[in-house]
mmCIF file of C-alpha atoms and ligand atoms in Angstrom:
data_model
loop_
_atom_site.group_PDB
_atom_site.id
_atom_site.type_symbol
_atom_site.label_atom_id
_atom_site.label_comp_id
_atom_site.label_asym_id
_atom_site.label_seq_id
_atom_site.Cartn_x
_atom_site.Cartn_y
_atom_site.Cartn_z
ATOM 1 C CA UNK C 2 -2.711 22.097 19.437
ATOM 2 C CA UNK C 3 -5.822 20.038 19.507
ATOM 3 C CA UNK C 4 -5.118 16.745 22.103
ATOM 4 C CA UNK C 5 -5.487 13.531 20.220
ATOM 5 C CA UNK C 6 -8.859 12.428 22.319
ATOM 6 C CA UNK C 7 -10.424 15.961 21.836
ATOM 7 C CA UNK C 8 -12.703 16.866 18.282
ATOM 8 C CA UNK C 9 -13.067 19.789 16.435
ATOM 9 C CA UNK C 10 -14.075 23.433 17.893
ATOM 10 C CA UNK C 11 -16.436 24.042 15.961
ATOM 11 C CA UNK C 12 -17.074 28.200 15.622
ATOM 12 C CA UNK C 13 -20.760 29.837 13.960
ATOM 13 C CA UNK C 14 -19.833 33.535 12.437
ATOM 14 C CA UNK C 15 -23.048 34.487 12.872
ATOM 15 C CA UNK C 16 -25.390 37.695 13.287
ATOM 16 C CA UNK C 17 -28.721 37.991 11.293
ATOM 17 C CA UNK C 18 -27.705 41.745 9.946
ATOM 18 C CA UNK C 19 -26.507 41.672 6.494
ATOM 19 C CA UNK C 20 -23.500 43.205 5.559
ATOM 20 C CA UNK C 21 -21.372 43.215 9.052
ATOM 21 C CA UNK C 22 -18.294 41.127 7.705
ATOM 22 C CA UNK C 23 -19.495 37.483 8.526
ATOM 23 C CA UNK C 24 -17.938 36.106 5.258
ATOM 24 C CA UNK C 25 -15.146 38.011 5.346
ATOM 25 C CA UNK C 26 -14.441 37.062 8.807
ATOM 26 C CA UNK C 27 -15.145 33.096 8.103
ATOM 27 C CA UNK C 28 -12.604 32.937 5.374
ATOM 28 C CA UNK C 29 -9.781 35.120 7.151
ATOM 29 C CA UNK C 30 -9.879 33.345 10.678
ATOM 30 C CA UNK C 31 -10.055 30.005 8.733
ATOM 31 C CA UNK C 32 -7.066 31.200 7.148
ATOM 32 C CA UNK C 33 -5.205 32.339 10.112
ATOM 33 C CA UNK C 34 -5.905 29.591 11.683
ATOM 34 C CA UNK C 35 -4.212 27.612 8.911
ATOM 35 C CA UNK C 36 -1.078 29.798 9.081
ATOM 36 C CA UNK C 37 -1.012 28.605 13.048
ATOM 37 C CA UNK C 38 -0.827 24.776 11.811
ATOM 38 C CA UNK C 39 -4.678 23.834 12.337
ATOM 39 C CA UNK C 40 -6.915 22.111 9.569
ATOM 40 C CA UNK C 41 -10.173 23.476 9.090
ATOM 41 C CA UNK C 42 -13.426 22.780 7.660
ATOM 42 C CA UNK C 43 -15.000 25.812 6.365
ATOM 43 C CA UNK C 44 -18.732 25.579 5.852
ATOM 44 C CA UNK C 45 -21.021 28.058 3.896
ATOM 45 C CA UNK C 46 -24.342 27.445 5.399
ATOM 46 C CA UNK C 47 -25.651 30.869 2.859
ATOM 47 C CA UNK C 48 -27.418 30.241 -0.142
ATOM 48 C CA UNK C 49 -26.100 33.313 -1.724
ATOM 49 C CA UNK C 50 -22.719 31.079 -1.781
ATOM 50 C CA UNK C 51 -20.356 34.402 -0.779
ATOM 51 C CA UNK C 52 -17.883 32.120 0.974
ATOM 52 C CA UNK C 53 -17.961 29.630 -2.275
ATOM 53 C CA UNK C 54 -17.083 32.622 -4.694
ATOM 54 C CA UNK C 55 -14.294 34.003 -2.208
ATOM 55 C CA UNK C 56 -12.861 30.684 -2.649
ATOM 56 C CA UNK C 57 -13.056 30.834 -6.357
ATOM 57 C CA UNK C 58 -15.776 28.497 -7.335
ATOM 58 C CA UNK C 59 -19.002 30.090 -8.644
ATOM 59 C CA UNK C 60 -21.894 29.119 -6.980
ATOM 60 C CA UNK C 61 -24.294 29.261 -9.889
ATOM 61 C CA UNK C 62 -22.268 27.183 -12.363
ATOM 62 C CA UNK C 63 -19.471 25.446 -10.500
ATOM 63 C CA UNK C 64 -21.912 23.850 -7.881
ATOM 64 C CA UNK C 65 -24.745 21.322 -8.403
ATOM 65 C CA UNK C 66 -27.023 20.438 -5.344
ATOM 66 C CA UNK C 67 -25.735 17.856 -4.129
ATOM 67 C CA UNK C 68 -22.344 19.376 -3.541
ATOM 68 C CA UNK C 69 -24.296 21.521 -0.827
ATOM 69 C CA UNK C 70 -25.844 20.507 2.575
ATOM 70 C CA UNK C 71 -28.997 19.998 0.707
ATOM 71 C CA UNK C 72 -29.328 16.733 0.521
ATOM 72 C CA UNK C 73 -28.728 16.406 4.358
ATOM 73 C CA UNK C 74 -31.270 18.864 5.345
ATOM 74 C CA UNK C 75 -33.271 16.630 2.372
ATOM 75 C CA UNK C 76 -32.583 13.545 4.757
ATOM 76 C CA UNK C 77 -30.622 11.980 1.505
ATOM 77 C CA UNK C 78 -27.465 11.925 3.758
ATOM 78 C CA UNK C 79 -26.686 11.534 7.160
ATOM 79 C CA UNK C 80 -22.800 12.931 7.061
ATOM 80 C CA UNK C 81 -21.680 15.719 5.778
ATOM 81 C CA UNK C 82 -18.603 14.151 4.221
ATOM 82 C CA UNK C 83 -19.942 13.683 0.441
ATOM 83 C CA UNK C 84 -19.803 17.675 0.472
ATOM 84 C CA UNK C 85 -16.442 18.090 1.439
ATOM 85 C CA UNK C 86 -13.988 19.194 -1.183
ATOM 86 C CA UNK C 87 -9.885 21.025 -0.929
ATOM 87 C CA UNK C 88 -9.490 24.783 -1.903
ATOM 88 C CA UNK C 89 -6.299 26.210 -3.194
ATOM 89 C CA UNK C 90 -5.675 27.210 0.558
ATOM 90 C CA UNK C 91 -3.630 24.570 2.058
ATOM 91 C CA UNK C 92 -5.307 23.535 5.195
ATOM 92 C CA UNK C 93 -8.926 24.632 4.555
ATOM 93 C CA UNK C 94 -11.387 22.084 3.037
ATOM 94 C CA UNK C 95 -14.809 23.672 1.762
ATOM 95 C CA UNK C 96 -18.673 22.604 2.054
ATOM 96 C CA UNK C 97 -19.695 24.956 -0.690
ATOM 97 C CA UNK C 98 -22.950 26.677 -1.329
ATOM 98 C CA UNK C 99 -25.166 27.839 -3.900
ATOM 99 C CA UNK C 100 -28.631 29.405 -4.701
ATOM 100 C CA UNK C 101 -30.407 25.538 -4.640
ATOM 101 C CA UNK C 102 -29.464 25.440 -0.457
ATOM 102 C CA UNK C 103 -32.538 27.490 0.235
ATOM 103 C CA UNK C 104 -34.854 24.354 -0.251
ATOM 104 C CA UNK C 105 -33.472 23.425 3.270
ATOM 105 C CA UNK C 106 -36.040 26.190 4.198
ATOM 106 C CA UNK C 107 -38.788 24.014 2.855
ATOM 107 C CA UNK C 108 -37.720 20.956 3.618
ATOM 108 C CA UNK C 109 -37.015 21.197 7.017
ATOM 109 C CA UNK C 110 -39.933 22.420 8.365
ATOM 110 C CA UNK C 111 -41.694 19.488 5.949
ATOM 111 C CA UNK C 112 -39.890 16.998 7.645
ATOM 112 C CA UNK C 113 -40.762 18.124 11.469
ATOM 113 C CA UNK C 114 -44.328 18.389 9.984
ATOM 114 C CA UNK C 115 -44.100 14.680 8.837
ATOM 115 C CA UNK C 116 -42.459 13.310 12.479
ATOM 116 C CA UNK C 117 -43.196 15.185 15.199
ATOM 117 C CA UNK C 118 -39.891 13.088 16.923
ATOM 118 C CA UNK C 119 -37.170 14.796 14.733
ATOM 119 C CA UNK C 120 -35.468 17.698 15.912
ATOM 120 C CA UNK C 121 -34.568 19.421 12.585
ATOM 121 C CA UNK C 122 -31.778 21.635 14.828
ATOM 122 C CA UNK C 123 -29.945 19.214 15.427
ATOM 123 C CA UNK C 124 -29.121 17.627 11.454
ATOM 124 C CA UNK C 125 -26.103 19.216 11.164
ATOM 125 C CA UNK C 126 -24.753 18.830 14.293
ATOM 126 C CA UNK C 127 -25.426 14.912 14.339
ATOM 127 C CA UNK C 128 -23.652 15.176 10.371
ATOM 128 C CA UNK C 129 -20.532 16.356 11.751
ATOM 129 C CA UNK C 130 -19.299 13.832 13.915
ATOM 130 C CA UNK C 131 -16.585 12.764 11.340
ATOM 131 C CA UNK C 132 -15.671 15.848 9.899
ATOM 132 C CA UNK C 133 -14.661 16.766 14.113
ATOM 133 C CA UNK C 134 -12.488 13.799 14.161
ATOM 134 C CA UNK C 135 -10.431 14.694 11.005
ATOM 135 C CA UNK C 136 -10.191 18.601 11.841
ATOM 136 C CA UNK C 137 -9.335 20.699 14.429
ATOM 137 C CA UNK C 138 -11.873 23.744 13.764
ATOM 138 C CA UNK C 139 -15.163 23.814 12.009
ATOM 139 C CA UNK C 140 -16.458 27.506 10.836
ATOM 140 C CA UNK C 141 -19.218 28.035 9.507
ATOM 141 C CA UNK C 142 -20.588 30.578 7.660
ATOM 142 C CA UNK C 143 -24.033 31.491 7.846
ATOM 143 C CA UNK C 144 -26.649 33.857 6.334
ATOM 144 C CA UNK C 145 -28.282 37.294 7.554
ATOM 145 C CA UNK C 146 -31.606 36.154 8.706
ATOM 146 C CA UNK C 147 -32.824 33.419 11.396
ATOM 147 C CA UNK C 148 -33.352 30.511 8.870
ATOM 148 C CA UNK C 149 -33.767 26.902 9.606
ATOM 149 C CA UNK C 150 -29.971 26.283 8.189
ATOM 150 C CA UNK C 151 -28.840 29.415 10.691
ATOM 151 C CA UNK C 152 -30.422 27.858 13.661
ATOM 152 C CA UNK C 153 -28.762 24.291 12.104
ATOM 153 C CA UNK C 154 -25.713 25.907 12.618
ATOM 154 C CA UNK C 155 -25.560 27.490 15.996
ATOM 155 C CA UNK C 156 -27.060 24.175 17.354
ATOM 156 C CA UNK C 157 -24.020 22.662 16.041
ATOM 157 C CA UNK C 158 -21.339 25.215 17.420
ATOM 158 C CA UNK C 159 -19.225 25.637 20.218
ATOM 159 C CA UNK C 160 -18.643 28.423 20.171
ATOM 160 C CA UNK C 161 -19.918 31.627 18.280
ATOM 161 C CA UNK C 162 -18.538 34.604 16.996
ATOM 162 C CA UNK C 163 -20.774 37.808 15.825
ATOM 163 C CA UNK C 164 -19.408 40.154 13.809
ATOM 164 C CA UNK C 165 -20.644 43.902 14.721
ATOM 165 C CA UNK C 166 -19.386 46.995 12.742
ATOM 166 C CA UNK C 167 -19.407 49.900 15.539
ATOM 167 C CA UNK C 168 -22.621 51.447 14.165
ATOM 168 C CA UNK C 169 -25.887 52.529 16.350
ATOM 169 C CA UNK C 170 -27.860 50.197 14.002
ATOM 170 C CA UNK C 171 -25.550 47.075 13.851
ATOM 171 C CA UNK C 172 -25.562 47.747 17.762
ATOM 172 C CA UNK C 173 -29.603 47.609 17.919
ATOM 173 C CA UNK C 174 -29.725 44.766 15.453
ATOM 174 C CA UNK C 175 -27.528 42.769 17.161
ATOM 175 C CA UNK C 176 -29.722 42.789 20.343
ATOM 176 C CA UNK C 177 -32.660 41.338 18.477
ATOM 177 C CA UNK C 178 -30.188 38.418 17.407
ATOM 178 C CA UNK C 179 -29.357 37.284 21.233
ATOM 179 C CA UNK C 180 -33.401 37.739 22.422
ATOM 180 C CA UNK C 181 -34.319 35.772 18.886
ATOM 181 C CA UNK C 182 -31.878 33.069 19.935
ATOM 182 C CA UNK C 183 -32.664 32.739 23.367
ATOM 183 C CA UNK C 184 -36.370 32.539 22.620
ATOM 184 C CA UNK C 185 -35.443 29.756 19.986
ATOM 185 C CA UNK C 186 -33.349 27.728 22.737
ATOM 186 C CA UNK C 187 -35.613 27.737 25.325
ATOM 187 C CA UNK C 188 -39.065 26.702 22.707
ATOM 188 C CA UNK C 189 -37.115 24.236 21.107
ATOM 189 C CA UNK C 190 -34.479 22.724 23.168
ATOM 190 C CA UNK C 191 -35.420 22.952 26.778
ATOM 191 C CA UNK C 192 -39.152 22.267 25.693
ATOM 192 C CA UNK C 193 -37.441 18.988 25.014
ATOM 193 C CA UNK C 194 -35.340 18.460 28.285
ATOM 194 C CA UNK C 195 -31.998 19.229 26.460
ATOM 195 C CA UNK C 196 -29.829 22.019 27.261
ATOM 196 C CA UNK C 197 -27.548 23.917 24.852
ATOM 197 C CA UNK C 198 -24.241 25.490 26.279
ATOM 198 C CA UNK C 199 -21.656 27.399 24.273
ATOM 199 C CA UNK C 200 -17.918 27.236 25.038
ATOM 200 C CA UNK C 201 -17.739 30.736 24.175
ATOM 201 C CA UNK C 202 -19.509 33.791 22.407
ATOM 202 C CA UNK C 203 -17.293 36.802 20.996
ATOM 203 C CA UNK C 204 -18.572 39.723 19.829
ATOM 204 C CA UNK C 205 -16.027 41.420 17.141
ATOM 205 C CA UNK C 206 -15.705 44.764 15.987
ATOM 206 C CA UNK C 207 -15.729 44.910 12.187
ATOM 207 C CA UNK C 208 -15.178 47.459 10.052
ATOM 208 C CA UNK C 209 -13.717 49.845 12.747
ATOM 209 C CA UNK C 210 -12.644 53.394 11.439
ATOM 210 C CA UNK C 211 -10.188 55.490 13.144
ATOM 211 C CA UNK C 212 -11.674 58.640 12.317
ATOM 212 C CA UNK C 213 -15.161 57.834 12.893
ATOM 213 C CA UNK C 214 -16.217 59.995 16.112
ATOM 214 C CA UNK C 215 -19.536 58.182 16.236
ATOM 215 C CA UNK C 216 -18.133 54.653 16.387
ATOM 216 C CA UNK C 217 -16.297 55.874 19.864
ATOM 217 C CA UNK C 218 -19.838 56.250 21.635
ATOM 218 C CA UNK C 219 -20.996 53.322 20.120
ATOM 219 C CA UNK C 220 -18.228 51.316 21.452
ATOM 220 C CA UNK C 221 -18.870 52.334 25.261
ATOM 221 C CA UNK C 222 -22.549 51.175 24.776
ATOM 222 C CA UNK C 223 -21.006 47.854 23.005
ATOM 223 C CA UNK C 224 -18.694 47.485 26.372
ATOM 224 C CA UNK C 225 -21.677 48.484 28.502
ATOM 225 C CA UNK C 226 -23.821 45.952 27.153
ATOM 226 C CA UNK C 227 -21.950 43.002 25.990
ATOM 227 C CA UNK C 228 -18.873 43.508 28.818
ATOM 228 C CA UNK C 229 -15.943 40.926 28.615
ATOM 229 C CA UNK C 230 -18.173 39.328 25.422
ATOM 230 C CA UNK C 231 -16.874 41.869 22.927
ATOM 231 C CA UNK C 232 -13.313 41.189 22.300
ATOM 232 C CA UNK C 233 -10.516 43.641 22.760
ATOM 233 C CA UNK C 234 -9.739 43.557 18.938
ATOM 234 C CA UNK C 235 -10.631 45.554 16.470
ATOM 235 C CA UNK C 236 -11.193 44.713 12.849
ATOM 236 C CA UNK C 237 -9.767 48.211 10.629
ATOM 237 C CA UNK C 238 -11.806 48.714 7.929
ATOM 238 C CA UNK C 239 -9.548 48.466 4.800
ATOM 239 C CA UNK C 240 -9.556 50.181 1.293
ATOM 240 C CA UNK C 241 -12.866 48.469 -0.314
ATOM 241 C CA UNK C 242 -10.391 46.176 -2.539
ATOM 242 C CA UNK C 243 -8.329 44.931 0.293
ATOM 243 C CA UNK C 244 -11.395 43.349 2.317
ATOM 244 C CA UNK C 245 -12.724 39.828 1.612
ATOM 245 C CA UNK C 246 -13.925 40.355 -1.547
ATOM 246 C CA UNK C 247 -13.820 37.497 -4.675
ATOM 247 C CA UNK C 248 -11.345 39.361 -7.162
ATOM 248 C CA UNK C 249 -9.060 40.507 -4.292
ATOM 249 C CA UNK C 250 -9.266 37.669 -1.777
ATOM 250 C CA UNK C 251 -8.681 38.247 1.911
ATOM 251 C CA UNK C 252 -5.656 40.484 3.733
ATOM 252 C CA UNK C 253 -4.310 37.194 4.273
ATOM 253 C CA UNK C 254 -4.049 36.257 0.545
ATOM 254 C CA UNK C 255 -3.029 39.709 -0.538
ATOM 255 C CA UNK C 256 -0.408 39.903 2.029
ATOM 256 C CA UNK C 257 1.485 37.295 0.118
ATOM 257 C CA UNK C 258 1.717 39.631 -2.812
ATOM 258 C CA UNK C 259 2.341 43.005 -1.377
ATOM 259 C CA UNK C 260 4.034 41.868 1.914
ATOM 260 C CA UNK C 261 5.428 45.085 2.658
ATOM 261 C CA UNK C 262 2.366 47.389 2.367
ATOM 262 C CA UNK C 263 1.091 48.680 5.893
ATOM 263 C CA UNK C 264 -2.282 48.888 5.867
ATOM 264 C CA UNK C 265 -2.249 45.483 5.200
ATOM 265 C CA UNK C 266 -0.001 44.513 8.188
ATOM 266 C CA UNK C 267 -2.693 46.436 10.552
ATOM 267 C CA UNK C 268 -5.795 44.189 9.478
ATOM 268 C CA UNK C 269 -3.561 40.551 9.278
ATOM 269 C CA UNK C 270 -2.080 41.977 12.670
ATOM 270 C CA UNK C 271 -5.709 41.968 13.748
ATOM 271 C CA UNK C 272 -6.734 38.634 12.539
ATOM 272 C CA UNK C 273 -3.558 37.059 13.939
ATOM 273 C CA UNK C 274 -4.684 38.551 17.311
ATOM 274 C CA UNK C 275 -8.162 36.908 16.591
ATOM 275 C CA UNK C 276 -6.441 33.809 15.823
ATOM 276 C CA UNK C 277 -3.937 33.840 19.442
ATOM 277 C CA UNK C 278 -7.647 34.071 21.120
ATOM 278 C CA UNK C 279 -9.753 31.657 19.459
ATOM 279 C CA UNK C 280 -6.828 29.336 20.007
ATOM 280 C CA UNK C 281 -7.071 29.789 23.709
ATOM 281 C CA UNK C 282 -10.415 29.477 23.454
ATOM 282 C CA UNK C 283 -10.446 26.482 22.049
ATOM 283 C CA UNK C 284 -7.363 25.042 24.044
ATOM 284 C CA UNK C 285 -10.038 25.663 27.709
ATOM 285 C CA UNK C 286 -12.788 23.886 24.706
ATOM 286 C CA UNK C 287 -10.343 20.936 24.725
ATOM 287 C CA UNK C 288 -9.358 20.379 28.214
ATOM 288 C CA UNK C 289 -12.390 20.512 28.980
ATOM 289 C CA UNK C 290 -13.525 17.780 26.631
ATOM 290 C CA UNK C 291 -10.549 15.499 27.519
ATOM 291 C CA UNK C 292 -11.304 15.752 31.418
ATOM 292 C CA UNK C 293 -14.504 14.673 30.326
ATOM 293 C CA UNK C 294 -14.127 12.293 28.534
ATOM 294 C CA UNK C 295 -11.091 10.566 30.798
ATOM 295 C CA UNK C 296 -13.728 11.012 33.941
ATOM 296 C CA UNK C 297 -16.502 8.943 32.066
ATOM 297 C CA UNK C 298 -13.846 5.981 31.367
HETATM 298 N N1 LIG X 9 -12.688 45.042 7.373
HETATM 299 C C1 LIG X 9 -13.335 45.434 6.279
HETATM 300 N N2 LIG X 9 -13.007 46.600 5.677
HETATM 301 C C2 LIG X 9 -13.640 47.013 4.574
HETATM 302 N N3 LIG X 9 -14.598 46.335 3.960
HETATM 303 C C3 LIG X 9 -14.988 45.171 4.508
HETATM 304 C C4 LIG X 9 -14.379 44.655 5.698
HETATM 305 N N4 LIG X 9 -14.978 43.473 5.993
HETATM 306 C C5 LIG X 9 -15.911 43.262 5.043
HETATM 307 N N5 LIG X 9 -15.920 44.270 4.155
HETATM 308 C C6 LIG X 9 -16.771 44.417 2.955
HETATM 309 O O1 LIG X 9 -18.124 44.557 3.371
HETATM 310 C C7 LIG X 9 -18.980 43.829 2.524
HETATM 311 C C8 LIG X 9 -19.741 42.800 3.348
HETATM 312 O O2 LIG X 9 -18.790 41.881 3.880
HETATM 313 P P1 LIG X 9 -19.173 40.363 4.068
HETATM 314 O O3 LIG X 9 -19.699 39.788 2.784
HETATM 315 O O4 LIG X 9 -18.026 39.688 4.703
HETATM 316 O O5 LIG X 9 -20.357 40.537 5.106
HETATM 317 P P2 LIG X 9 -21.488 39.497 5.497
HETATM 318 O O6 LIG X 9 -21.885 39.818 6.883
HETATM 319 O O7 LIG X 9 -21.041 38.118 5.219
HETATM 320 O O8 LIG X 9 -22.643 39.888 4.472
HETATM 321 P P3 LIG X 9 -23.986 39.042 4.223
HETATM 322 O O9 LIG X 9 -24.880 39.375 5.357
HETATM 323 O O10 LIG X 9 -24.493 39.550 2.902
HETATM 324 O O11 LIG X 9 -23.621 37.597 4.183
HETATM 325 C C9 LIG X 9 -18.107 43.199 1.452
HETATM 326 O O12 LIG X 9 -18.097 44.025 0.329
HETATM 327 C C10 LIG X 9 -16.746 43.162 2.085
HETATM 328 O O13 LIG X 9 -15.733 43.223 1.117
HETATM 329 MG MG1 LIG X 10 -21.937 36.609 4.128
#
């Protein structure tokens, strides 16, 4: 459990290719990690609002602008706490999103161009100093593409978490998103004389299918170029209804109606194992923070 003096772990699900189970993977861990007594903040960073509908609430019609991170990235607010509403999850609090969010792609940049002192990477990491207090994991969501609210978001994490189906072109696209990133760190960050340091990065296989012969070479070249980064668990692709998907909800939620049924055990076995190691993750994430913190007193 999270120590009193430590704040929230915050996690970014992120990889710029669309498709590879990010959402799906947001709203399950944030589940499981529920089901292991934590309370979590789930954020959904993409303006195409996927997490928003999985959670029931329509994007289009059920969310104005200012229930988004808008008017942060606007400069209107300065903590992300006016966004934060409950779900009918018990444990998981929402920041939803909708279609309007992508005029954080406009007015960032405007902003930098305005003050050449504001670091627009760093708004929603300096929103989120409350929300750490009152939870013990952030996750947030966040889009397929390297936009100004993705790179908001990785700033912001501890830790990340990339989602990678076992498929020669996942495996080639994901390469671009680590050289992308680095790049970014380096121009904007160390250009600056700051330093950014994750806690951990995971690489998960999504989407993995038994009988797929290809997806066995494509895991050695996964090991061989990722190495103890890609996590020893494997995410079964499901029957199309069973993954995340709005009408059906995640294996998490349908395992309370068909507890019995097996190919449901196999994927919630999975996410419980994702669940055990994020935990631990995050425990080393906390004692590190609290030795810090009782050295600097
Ligand atoms: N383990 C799984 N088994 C089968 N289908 C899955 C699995 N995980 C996700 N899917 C399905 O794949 C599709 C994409 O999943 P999801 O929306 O989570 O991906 P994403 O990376 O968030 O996509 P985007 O890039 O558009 O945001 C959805 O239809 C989802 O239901
Ligand atoms: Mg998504």
């Amino acid at each position: 459990m999270r120590p009193q003096m430590a704040t929230a772990c915050t996690l970014c699900i992120g990889n710029f290719k669309g498709g590879v189970s990010k959402t799906t993977t947001a709203a399950t861990l944030a589940q499981g990690l529920t089901l292991a007594g934590h309370r979590v903040l789930l954020i959904d960073c993409d303006p195409q609002g996927s997490l928003t509908t999985l959670f029931g609430i329509l994007p289009d019609s059920e969310v104005a602008p200012e229930d988004t991170l808008l008017p942060l990235f606007n400069g209107d607010q300065d903590d992300v706490g006016y966004a934060i509403r409950p779900t009918y999850w018990d444990g998981i609090d929402l920041i939803a999103a909708a279609p309007v969010l992508f005029g954080a792609e406009f007015a960032l940049p405007a902003r930098q161009m305005n003050d050449q002192a504001f670091e627009f990477w760093r708004v929603m990491d300096l929103a989120l100093d409350n929300a750490r207090d009152a939870y013990d994991f952030i996750v947030i969501d966040t889009p397929p593409s390297l936009s100004y609210v993705t790179i908001n978001a990785l700033m912001a994490a501890d830790g990340i978490v990339m989602p990678l189906p076992p498929s020669a072109l996942d495996f080639a696209s994901s390469a671009q998103f680590w050289n992308l990133f680095s790049d970014l760190t380096s121009t904007l960050v160390r250009a600056r004389g700051g330093s950014k340091r994750f806690a951990f990065v995971d690489v998960l296989l999504t989407k993995v299918e038994t009988t797929d012969a290809s997806a066995i070479l494509v895991k050695k070249w996964l090991s061989a170029a990722y190495a103890d980064k890609l996590l020893q668990i494997e995410i079964p692709k499901t029957a199309a209804a069973i993954a995340g998907s709005a009408e059906f909800g995640t294996v998490y939620d349908q395992l309370k109606n068909a507890p019995s049924a097996r190919t449901l055990k196999r994927a919630t076995d999975a996410f419980d194992r994702l669940v055990d190691l994020i935990e631990d993750q995050a425990q080393m994430f906390w004692s590190n923070q609290t030795e810090r913190l009782g050295s600097a007193q």
